[in-house]
CSV table of C-alpha atoms (C1' of nucleotides) in Angstrom, one decimal:
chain,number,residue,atom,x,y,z
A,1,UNK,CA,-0.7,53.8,-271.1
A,2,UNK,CA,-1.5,54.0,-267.1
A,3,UNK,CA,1.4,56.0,-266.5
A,4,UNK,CA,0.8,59.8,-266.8
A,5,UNK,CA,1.8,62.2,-269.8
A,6,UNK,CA,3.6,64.2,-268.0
A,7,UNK,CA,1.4,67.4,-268.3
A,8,UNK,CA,-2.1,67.0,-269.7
A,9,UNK,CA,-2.8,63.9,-267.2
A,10,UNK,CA,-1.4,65.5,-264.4
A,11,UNK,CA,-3.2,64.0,-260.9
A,12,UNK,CA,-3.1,68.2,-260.4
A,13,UNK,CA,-2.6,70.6,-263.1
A,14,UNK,CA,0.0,73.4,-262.5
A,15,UNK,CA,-2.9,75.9,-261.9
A,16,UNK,CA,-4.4,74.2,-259.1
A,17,UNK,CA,-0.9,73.4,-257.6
A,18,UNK,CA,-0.4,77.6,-257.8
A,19,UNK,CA,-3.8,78.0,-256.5
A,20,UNK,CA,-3.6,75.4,-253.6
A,21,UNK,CA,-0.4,77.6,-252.4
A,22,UNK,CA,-1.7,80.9,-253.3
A,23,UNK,CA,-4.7,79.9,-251.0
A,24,UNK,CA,-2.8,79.5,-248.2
A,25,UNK,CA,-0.8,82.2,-248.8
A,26,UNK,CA,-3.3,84.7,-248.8
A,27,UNK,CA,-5.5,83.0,-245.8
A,28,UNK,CA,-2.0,83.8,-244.1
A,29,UNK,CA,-1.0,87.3,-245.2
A,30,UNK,CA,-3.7,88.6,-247.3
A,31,UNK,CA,-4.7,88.6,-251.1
A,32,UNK,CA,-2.6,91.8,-251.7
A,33,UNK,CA,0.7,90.2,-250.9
A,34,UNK,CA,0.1,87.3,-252.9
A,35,UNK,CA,2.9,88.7,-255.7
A,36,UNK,CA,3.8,86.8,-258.5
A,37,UNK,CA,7.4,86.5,-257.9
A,38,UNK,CA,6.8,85.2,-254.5
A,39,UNK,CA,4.5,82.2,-255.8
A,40,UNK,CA,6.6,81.6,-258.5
A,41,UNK,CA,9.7,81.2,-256.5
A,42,UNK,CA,7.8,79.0,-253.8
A,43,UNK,CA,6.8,76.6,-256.8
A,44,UNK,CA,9.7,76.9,-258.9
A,45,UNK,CA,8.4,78.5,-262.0
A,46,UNK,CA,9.0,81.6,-264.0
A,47,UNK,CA,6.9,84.8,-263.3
A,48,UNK,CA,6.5,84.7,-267.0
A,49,UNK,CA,4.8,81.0,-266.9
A,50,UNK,CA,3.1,81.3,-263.7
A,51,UNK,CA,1.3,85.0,-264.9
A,52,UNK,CA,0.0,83.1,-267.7
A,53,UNK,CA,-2.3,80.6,-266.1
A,54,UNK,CA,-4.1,83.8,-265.4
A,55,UNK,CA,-3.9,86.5,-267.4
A,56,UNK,CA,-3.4,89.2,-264.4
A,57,UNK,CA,-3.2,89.4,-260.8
A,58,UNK,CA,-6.7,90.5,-260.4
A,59,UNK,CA,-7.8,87.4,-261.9
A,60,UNK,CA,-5.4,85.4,-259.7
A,61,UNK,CA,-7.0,86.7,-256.7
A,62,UNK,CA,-10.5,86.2,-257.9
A,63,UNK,CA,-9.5,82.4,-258.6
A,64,UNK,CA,-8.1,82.6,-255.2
A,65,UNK,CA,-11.4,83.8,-253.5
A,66,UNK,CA,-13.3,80.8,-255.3
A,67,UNK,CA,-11.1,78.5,-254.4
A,68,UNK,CA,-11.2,79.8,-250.6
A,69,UNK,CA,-14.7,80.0,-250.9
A,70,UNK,CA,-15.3,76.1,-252.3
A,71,UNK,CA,-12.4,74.6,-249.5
A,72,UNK,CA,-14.8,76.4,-246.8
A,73,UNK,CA,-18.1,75.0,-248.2
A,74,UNK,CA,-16.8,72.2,-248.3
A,75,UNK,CA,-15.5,71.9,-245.0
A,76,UNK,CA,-18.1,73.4,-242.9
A,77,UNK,CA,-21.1,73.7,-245.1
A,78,UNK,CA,-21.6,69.9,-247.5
A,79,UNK,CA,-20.7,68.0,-243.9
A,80,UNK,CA,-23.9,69.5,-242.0
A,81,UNK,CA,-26.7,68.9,-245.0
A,82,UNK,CA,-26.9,65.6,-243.3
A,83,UNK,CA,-28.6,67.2,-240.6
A,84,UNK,CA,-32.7,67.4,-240.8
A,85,UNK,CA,-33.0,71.1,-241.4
A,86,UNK,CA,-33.3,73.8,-238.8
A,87,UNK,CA,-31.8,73.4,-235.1
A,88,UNK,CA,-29.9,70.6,-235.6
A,89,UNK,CA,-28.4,71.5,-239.1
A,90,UNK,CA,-27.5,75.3,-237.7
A,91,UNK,CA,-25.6,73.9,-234.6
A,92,UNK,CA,-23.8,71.9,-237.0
A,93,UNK,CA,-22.9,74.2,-239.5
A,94,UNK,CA,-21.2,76.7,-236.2
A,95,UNK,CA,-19.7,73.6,-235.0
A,96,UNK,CA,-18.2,72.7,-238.1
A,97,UNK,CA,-16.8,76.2,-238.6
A,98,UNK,CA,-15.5,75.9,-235.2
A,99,UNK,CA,-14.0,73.1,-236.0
A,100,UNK,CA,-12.7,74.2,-239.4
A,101,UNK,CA,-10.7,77.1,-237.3
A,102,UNK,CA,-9.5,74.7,-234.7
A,103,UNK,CA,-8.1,72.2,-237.6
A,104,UNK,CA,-6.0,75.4,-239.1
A,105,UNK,CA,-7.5,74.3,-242.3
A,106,UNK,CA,-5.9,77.4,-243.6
A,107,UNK,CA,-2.6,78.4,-242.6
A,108,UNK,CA,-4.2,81.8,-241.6
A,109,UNK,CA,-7.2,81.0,-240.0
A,110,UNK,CA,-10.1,81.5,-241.0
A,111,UNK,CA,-10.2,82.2,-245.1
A,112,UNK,CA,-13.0,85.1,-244.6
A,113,UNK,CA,-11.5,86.6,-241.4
A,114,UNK,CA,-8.2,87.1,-243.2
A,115,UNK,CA,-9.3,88.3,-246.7
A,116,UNK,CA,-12.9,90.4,-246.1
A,117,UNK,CA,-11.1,92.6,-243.7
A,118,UNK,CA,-8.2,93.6,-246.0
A,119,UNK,CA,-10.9,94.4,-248.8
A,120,UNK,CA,-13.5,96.2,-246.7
A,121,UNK,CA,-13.0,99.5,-248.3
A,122,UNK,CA,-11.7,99.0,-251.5
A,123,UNK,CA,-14.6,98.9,-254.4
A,124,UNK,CA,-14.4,96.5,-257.2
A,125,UNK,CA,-14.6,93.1,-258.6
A,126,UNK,CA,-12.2,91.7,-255.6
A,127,UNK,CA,-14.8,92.9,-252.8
A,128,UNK,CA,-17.5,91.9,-254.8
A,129,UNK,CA,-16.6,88.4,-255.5
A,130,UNK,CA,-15.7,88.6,-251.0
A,131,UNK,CA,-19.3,90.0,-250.6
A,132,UNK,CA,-21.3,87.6,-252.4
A,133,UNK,CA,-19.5,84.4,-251.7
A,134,UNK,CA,-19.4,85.4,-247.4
A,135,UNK,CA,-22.8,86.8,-248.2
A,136,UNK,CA,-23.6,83.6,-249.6
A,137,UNK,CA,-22.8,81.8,-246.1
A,138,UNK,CA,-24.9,83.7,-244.3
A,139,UNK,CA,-27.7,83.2,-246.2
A,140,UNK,CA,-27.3,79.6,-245.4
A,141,UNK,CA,-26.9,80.1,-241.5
A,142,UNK,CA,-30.0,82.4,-241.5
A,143,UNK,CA,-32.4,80.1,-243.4
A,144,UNK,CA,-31.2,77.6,-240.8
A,145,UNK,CA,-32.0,79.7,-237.9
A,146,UNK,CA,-35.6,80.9,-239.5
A,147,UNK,CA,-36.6,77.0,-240.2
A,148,UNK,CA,-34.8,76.0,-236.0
A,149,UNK,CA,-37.8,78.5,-235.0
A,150,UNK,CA,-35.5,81.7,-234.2
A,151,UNK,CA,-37.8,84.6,-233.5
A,152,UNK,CA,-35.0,86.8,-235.4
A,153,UNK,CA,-32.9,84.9,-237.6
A,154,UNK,CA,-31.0,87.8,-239.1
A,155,UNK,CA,-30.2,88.5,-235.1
A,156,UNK,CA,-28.9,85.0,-234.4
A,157,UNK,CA,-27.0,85.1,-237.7
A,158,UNK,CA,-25.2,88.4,-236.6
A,159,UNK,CA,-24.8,86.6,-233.3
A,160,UNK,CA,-23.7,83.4,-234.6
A,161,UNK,CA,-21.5,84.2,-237.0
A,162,UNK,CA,-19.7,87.3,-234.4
A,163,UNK,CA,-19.0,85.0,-232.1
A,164,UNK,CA,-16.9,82.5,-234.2
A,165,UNK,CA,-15.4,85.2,-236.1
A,166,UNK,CA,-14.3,86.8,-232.9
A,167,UNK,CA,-12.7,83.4,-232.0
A,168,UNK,CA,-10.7,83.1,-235.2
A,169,UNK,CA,-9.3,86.5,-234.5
A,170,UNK,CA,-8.8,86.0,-231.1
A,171,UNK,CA,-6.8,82.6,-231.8
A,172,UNK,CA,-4.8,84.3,-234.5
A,173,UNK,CA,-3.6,87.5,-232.4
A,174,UNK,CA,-3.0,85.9,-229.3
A,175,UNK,CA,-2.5,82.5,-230.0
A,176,UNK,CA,-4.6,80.8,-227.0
A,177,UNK,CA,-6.9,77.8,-228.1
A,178,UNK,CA,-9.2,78.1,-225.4
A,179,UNK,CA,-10.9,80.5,-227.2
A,180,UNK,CA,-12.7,78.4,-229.1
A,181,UNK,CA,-14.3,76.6,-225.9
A,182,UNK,CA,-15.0,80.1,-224.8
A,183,UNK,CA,-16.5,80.1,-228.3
A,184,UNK,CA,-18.6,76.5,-227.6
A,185,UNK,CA,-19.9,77.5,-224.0
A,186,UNK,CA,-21.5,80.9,-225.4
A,187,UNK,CA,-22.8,79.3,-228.8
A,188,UNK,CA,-24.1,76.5,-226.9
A,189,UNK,CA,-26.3,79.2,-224.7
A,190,UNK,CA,-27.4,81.1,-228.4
A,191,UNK,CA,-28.7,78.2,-230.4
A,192,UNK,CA,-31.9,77.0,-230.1
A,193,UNK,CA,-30.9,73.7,-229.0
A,194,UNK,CA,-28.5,74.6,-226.1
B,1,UNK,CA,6.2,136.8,-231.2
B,2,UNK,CA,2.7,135.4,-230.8
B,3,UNK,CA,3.0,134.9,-234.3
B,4,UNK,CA,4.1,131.1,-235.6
B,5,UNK,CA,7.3,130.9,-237.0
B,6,UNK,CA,6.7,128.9,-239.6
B,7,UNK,CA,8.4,125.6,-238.7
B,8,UNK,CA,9.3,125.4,-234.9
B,9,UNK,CA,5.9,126.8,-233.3
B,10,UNK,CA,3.8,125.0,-235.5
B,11,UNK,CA,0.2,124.5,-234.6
B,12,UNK,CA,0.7,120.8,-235.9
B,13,UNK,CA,4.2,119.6,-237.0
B,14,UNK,CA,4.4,117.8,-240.3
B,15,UNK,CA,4.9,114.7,-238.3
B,16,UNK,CA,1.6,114.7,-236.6
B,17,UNK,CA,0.5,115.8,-239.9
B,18,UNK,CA,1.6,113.1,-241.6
B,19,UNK,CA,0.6,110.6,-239.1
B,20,UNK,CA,-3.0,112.0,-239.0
B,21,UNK,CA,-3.6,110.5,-242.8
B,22,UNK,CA,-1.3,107.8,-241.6
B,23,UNK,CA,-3.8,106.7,-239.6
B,24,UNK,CA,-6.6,106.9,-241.5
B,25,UNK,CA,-5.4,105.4,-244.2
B,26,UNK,CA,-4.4,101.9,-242.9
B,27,UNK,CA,-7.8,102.2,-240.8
B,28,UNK,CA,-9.1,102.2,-244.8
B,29,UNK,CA,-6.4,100.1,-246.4
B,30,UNK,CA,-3.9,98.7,-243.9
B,31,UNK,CA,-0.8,99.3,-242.9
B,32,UNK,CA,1.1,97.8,-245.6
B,33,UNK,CA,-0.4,99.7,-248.2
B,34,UNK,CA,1.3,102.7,-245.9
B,35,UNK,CA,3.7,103.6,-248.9
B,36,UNK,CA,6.1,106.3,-248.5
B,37,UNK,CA,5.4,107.6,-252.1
B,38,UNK,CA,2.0,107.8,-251.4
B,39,UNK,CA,1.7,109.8,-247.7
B,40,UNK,CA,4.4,112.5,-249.6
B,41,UNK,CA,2.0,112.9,-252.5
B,42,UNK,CA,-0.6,113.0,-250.6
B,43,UNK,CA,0.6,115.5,-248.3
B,44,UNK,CA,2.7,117.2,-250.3
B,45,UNK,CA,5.8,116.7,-249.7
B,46,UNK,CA,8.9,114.8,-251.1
B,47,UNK,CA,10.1,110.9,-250.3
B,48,UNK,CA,13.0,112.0,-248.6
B,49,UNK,CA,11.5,114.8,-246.5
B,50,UNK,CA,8.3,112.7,-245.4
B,51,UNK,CA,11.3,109.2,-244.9
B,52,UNK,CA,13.5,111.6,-242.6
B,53,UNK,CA,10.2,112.3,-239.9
B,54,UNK,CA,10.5,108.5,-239.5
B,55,UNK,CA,14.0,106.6,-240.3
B,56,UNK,CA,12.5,103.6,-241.8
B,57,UNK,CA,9.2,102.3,-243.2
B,58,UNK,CA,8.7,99.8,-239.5
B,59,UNK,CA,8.7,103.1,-237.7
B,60,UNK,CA,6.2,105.0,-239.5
B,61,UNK,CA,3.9,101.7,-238.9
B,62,UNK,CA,4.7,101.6,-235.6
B,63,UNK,CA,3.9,105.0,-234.7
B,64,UNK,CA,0.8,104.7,-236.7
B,65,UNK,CA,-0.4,102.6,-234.5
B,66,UNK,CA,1.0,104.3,-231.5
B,67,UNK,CA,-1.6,107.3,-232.4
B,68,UNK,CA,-4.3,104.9,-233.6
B,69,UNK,CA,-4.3,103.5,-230.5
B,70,UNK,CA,-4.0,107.4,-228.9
B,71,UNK,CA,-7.4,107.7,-231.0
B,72,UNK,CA,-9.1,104.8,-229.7
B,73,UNK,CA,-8.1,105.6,-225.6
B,74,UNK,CA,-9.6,109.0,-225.9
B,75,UNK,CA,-12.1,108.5,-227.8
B,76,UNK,CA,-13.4,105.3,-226.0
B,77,UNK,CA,-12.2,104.6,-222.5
B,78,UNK,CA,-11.5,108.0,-221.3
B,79,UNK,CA,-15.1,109.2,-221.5
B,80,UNK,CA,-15.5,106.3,-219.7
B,81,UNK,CA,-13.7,106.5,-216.6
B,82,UNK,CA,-16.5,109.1,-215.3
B,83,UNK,CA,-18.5,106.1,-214.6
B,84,UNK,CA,-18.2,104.4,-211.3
B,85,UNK,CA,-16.3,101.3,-211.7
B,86,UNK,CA,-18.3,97.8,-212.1
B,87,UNK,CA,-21.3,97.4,-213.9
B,88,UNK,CA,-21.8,101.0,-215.1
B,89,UNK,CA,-18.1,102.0,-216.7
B,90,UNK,CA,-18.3,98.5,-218.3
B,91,UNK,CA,-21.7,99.4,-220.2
B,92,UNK,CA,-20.2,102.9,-221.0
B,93,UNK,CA,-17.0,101.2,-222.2
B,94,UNK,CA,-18.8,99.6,-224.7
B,95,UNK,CA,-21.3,101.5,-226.2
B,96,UNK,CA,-18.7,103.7,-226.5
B,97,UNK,CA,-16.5,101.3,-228.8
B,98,UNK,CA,-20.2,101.1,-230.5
B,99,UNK,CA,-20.3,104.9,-231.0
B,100,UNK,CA,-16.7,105.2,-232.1
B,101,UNK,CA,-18.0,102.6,-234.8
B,102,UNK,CA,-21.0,104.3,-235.7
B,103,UNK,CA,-19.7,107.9,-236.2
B,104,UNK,CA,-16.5,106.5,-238.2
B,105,UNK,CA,-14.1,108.2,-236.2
B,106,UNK,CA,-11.6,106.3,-239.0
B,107,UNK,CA,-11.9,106.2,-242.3
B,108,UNK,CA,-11.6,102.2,-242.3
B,109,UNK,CA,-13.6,101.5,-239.4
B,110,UNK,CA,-12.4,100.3,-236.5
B,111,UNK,CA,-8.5,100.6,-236.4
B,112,UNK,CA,-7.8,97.3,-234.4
B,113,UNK,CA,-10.0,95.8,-236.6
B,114,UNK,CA,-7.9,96.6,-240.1
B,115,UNK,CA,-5.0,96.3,-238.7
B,116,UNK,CA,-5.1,93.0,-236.5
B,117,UNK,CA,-6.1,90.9,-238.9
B,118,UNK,CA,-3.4,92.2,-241.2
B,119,UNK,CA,-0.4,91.0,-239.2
B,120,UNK,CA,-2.0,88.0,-237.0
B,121,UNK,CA,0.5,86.0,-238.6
B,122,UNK,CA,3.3,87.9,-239.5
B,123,UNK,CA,5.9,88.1,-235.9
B,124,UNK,CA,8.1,91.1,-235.5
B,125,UNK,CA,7.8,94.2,-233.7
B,126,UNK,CA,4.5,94.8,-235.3
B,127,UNK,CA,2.6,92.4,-234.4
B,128,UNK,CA,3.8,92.8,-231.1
B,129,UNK,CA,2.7,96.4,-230.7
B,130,UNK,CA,-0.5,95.4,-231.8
B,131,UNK,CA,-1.0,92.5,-229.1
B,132,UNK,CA,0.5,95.0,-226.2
B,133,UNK,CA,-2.2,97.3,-227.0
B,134,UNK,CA,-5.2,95.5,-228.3
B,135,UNK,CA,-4.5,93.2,-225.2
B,136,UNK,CA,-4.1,96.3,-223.2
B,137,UNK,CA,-8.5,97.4,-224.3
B,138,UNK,CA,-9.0,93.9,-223.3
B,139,UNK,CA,-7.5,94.6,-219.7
B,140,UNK,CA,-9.6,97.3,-219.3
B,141,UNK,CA,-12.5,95.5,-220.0
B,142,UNK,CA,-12.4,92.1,-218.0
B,143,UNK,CA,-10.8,94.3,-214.7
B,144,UNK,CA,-14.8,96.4,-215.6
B,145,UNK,CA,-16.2,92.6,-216.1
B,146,UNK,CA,-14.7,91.3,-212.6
B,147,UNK,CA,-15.8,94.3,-211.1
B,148,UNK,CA,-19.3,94.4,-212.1
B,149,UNK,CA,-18.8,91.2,-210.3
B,150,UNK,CA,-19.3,88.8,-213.3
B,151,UNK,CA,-18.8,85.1,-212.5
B,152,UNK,CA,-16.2,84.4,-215.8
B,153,UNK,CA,-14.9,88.1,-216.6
B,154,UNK,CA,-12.7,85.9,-219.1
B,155,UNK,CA,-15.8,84.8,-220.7
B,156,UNK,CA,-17.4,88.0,-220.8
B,157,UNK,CA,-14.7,90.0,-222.2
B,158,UNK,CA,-14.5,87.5,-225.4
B,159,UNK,CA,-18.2,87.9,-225.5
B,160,UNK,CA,-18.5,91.4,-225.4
B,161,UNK,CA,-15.9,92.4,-227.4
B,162,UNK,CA,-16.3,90.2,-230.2
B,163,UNK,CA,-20.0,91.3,-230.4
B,164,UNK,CA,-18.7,95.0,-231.0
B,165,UNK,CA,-15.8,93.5,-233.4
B,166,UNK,CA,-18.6,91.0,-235.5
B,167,UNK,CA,-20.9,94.5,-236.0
B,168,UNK,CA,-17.9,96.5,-237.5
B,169,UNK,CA,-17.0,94.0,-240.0
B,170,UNK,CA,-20.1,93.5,-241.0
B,171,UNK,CA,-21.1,97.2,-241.9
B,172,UNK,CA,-17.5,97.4,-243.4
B,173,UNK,CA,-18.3,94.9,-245.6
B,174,UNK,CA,-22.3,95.0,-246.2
B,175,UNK,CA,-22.7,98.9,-245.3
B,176,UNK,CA,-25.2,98.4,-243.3
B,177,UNK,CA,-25.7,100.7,-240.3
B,178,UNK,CA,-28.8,98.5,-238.6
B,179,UNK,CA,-26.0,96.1,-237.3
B,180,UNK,CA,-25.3,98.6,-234.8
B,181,UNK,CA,-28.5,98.3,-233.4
B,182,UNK,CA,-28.6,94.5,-233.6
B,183,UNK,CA,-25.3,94.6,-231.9
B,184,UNK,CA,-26.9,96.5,-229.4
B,185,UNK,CA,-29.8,93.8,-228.7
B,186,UNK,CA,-27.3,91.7,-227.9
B,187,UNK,CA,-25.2,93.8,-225.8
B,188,UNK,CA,-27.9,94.6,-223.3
B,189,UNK,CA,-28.6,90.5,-222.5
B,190,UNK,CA,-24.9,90.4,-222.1
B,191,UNK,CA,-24.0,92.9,-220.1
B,192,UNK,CA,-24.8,92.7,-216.0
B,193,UNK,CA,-27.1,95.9,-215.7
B,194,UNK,CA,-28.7,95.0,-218.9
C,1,DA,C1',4.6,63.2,-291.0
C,2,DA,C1',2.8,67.8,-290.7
C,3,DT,C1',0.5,71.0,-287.9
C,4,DA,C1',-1.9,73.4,-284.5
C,5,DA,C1',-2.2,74.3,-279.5
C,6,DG,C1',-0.7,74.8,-275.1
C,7,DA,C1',2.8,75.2,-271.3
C,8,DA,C1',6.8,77.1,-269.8
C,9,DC,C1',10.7,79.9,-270.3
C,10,DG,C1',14.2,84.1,-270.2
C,11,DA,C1',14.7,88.8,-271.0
C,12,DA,C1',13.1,93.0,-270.8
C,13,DC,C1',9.6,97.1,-270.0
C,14,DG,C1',8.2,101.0,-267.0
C,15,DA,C1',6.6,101.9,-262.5
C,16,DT,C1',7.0,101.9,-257.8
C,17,DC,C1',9.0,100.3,-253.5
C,18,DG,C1',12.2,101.6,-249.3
C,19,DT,C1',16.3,103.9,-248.6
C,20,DT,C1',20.7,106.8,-249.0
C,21,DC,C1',23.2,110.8,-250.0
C,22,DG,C1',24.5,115.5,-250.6
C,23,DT,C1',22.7,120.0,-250.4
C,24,DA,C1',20.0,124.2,-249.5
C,25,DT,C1',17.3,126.7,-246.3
C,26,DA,C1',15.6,128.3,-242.1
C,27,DG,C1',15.5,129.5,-237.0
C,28,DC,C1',17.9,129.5,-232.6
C,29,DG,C1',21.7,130.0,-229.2
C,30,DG,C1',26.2,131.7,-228.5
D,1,DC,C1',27.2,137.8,-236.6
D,2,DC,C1',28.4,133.0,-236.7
D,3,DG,C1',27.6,128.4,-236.4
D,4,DC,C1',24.5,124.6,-235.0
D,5,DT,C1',20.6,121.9,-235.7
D,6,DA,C1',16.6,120.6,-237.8
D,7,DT,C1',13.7,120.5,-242.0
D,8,DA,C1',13.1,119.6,-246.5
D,9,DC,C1',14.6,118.8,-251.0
D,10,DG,C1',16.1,116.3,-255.7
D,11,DA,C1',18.5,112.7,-257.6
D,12,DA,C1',19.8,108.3,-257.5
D,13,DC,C1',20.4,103.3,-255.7
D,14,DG,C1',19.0,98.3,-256.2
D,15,DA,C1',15.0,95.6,-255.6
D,16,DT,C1',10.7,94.2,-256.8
D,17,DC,C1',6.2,94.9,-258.7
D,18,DG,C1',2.8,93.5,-262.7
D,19,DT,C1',3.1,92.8,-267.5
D,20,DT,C1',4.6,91.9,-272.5
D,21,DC,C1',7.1,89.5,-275.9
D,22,DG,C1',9.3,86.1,-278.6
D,23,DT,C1',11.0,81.5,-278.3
D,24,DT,C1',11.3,76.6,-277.2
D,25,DC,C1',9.4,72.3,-276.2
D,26,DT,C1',5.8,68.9,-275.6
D,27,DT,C1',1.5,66.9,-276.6
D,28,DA,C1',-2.6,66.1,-279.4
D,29,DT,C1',-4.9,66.2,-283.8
D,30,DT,C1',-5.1,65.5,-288.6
DNA sequence: AATAAGAACGAACGATCGTTCGTATAGCGG
DNA sequence: CCGCTATACGAACGATCGTTCGTTCTTATT
C-alpha cells in the first residue's frame, strides 16, 4: 500500500495547502484581505469546507502569522547558527535576511514588513501573536550583537534591523533592486566586522 | 452677513471634515479599512450624503492621501525651507520627520508609513499617488543631500530615511518612545554636520 | 460488517460593503 | 419671486463578508 489514501496520507494536508497560499497572500496584500471566499476560490473548495480547518478567521490569521513566522526562521535564522556566535553569526543572520528579500521568498516581500504595519494599532491576539514572534527576532539579532562586542546592542539592533527593513520597503514601492546593495554597503560599515 | 450661512460659508465644509478623520483613520488602520459606512457614522451623516462628497470609494482614498500628504509638507518640509540649503535644511528636514513622529501628528503614525506598505503591491491609481508623492519627500531630501555636498546623495537619502521610517515602526509596534532617541544617535553620525 | 470520526459540501443567515436613485431642503442669482 | 445648483437624505440594489447548519462521502477502528 505505497500509493496514498487519498486524504489522510496526503504528501500535504488541505490545511497546509490553504495555509501555504494564504501565506503568500497576506505577505502580498495583508492579513485583513485574506477572505475566505477568495482562498477558497483560488484552491477550489467551498467556504463552508475551507472555514472549517479553522474554526474562524481570527484563527486563520493566527495560523497564518506562525506559519510566516517558521518560513522566515527558517530561511534567515536556522542557516546562520552555523556561524561561531557573535560577529560572524550577526552579519550572517542580516545577510541572510537580505537575501531572503532579494529571493522574494514571499510574494510580498518581507512577511514582517507587510503584516506588522497593517496591525500596528489594532489591540488583540493578532498583534500579539505579530509582537512576540518579530519581537522574538530581535532578540536573536541583539544577543548576537552583545556577544560580536557592540558597545550598544539594542542600538545596532535598531540600526540593523532599520536598515533592511527600509530596503524591503523601498524594493516593494519603487521596485529598484539596487536597494538592497545600497542596503550591503551601509550594513557592511555598521557591523562589527565591516 | 458676517454671520455663516450654514452651508456655503462654512468655517470647514463637510468635505474637509470628512477627510480630516479620513486621514487619521487610515494613518491608524489603512486605507482599505476606509469604509463608507463607517466615516458617515462616525461623522454623522448618511452613506449617500458622505458617497456624494466623493463619487466613488478610489476617490475618497485618493484624496486621503492628497491631504495626508498636505499634512506631512507643512508640517515637515515647510518649516524647513528657513534653513539655508545644504547641510543645515537637510538636518532640519529630518528631525523634523523625527518630531512629526514623536508628537503623533496622526493617529497611526506616520502616514507614508501605514499606507505604503498597504498598496506596495497592489498597481492602479493608488499606488501610483503614493509613489509620486512619497518619491516626491525623497526628492527633497537627496537635492538637501547633494547639496550638503554628500559624495552618494543616493546613498544617503536611503540611509536617512529609512532610519526615521525603522524608529516609527518600531514605536507603532513596541510603544516605545526611546527609539526616537536611538534614532537620533544614529542620525547625527549620518548626517554631514553631525 | 457495524460504527465512529473526519473532510468536504451546498444552502442559507444577517451584516456590511460600494453604489444608485429619487426626493426634499436650502441658498444664490436672475 | 422663480428657478438653479448644491447638499443631504432614506431606501434599496447586488455582491461579498464571516459564520452556521445539516448532509454526504470516505477512511479508520472495532
Amino acid at each position: 500500500m505505497a500509493a496514498p489514501t487519498k486524504t489522510k496520507a496526503d504528501p500535504q494536508s488541505t490545511r497546509d495547502r490553504i495555509l501555504d497560499h494564504s501565506v503568500q497572500l497576506a505577505s502580498a496584500e495583508g492579513l485583513e484581505s485574506l477572505t475566505i471566499g477568495r482562498l477558497a476560490t483560488d484552491l477550489g473548495l467551498s467556504k463552508s469546507g475551507l472555514f472549517g480547518h479553522f474554526g474562524s478567521k481570527e484563527e486563520l490569521q493566527l495560523a497564518t502569522i506562525d506559519l510566516g513566522s517558521e518560513i522566515f526562521a527558517r530561511t534567515v535564522i536556522v542557516p546562520a547558527l552555523g556561524e561561531p556566535a557573535g560577529a560572524p553569526r550577526l552579519s550572517k543572520l542580516i545577510y541572510n535576511f537580505l537575501d531572503y528579500l532579494e529571493q522574494s521568498t514571499f510574494e510580498g516581500g518581507c512577511f514582517w514588513g507587510s503584516v506588522s504595519a497593517e496591525f500596528d494599532n489594532r489591540p488583540g491576539p493578532i498583534r500579539d501573536s505579530i509582537q512576540q514572534k518579530l519581537g522574538h527576532w530581535l532578540d536573536v539579532l541583539r544577543e548576537q550583537a552583545a556577544a560580536a562586542g557592540a558597545e550598544d546592542p539594542e542600538q545596532m539592533t535598531f540600526e540593523l534591523h532599520s536598515i533592511v527593513q527600509g530596503a524591503n520597503s523601498a524594493y516593494q514601492l519603487f521596485g529598484d533592486p539596487e536597494v538592497f546593495n545600497r542596503a550591503r554597503v551601509t550594513l557592511a560599515r555598521m557591523l562589527p566586522d565591516g
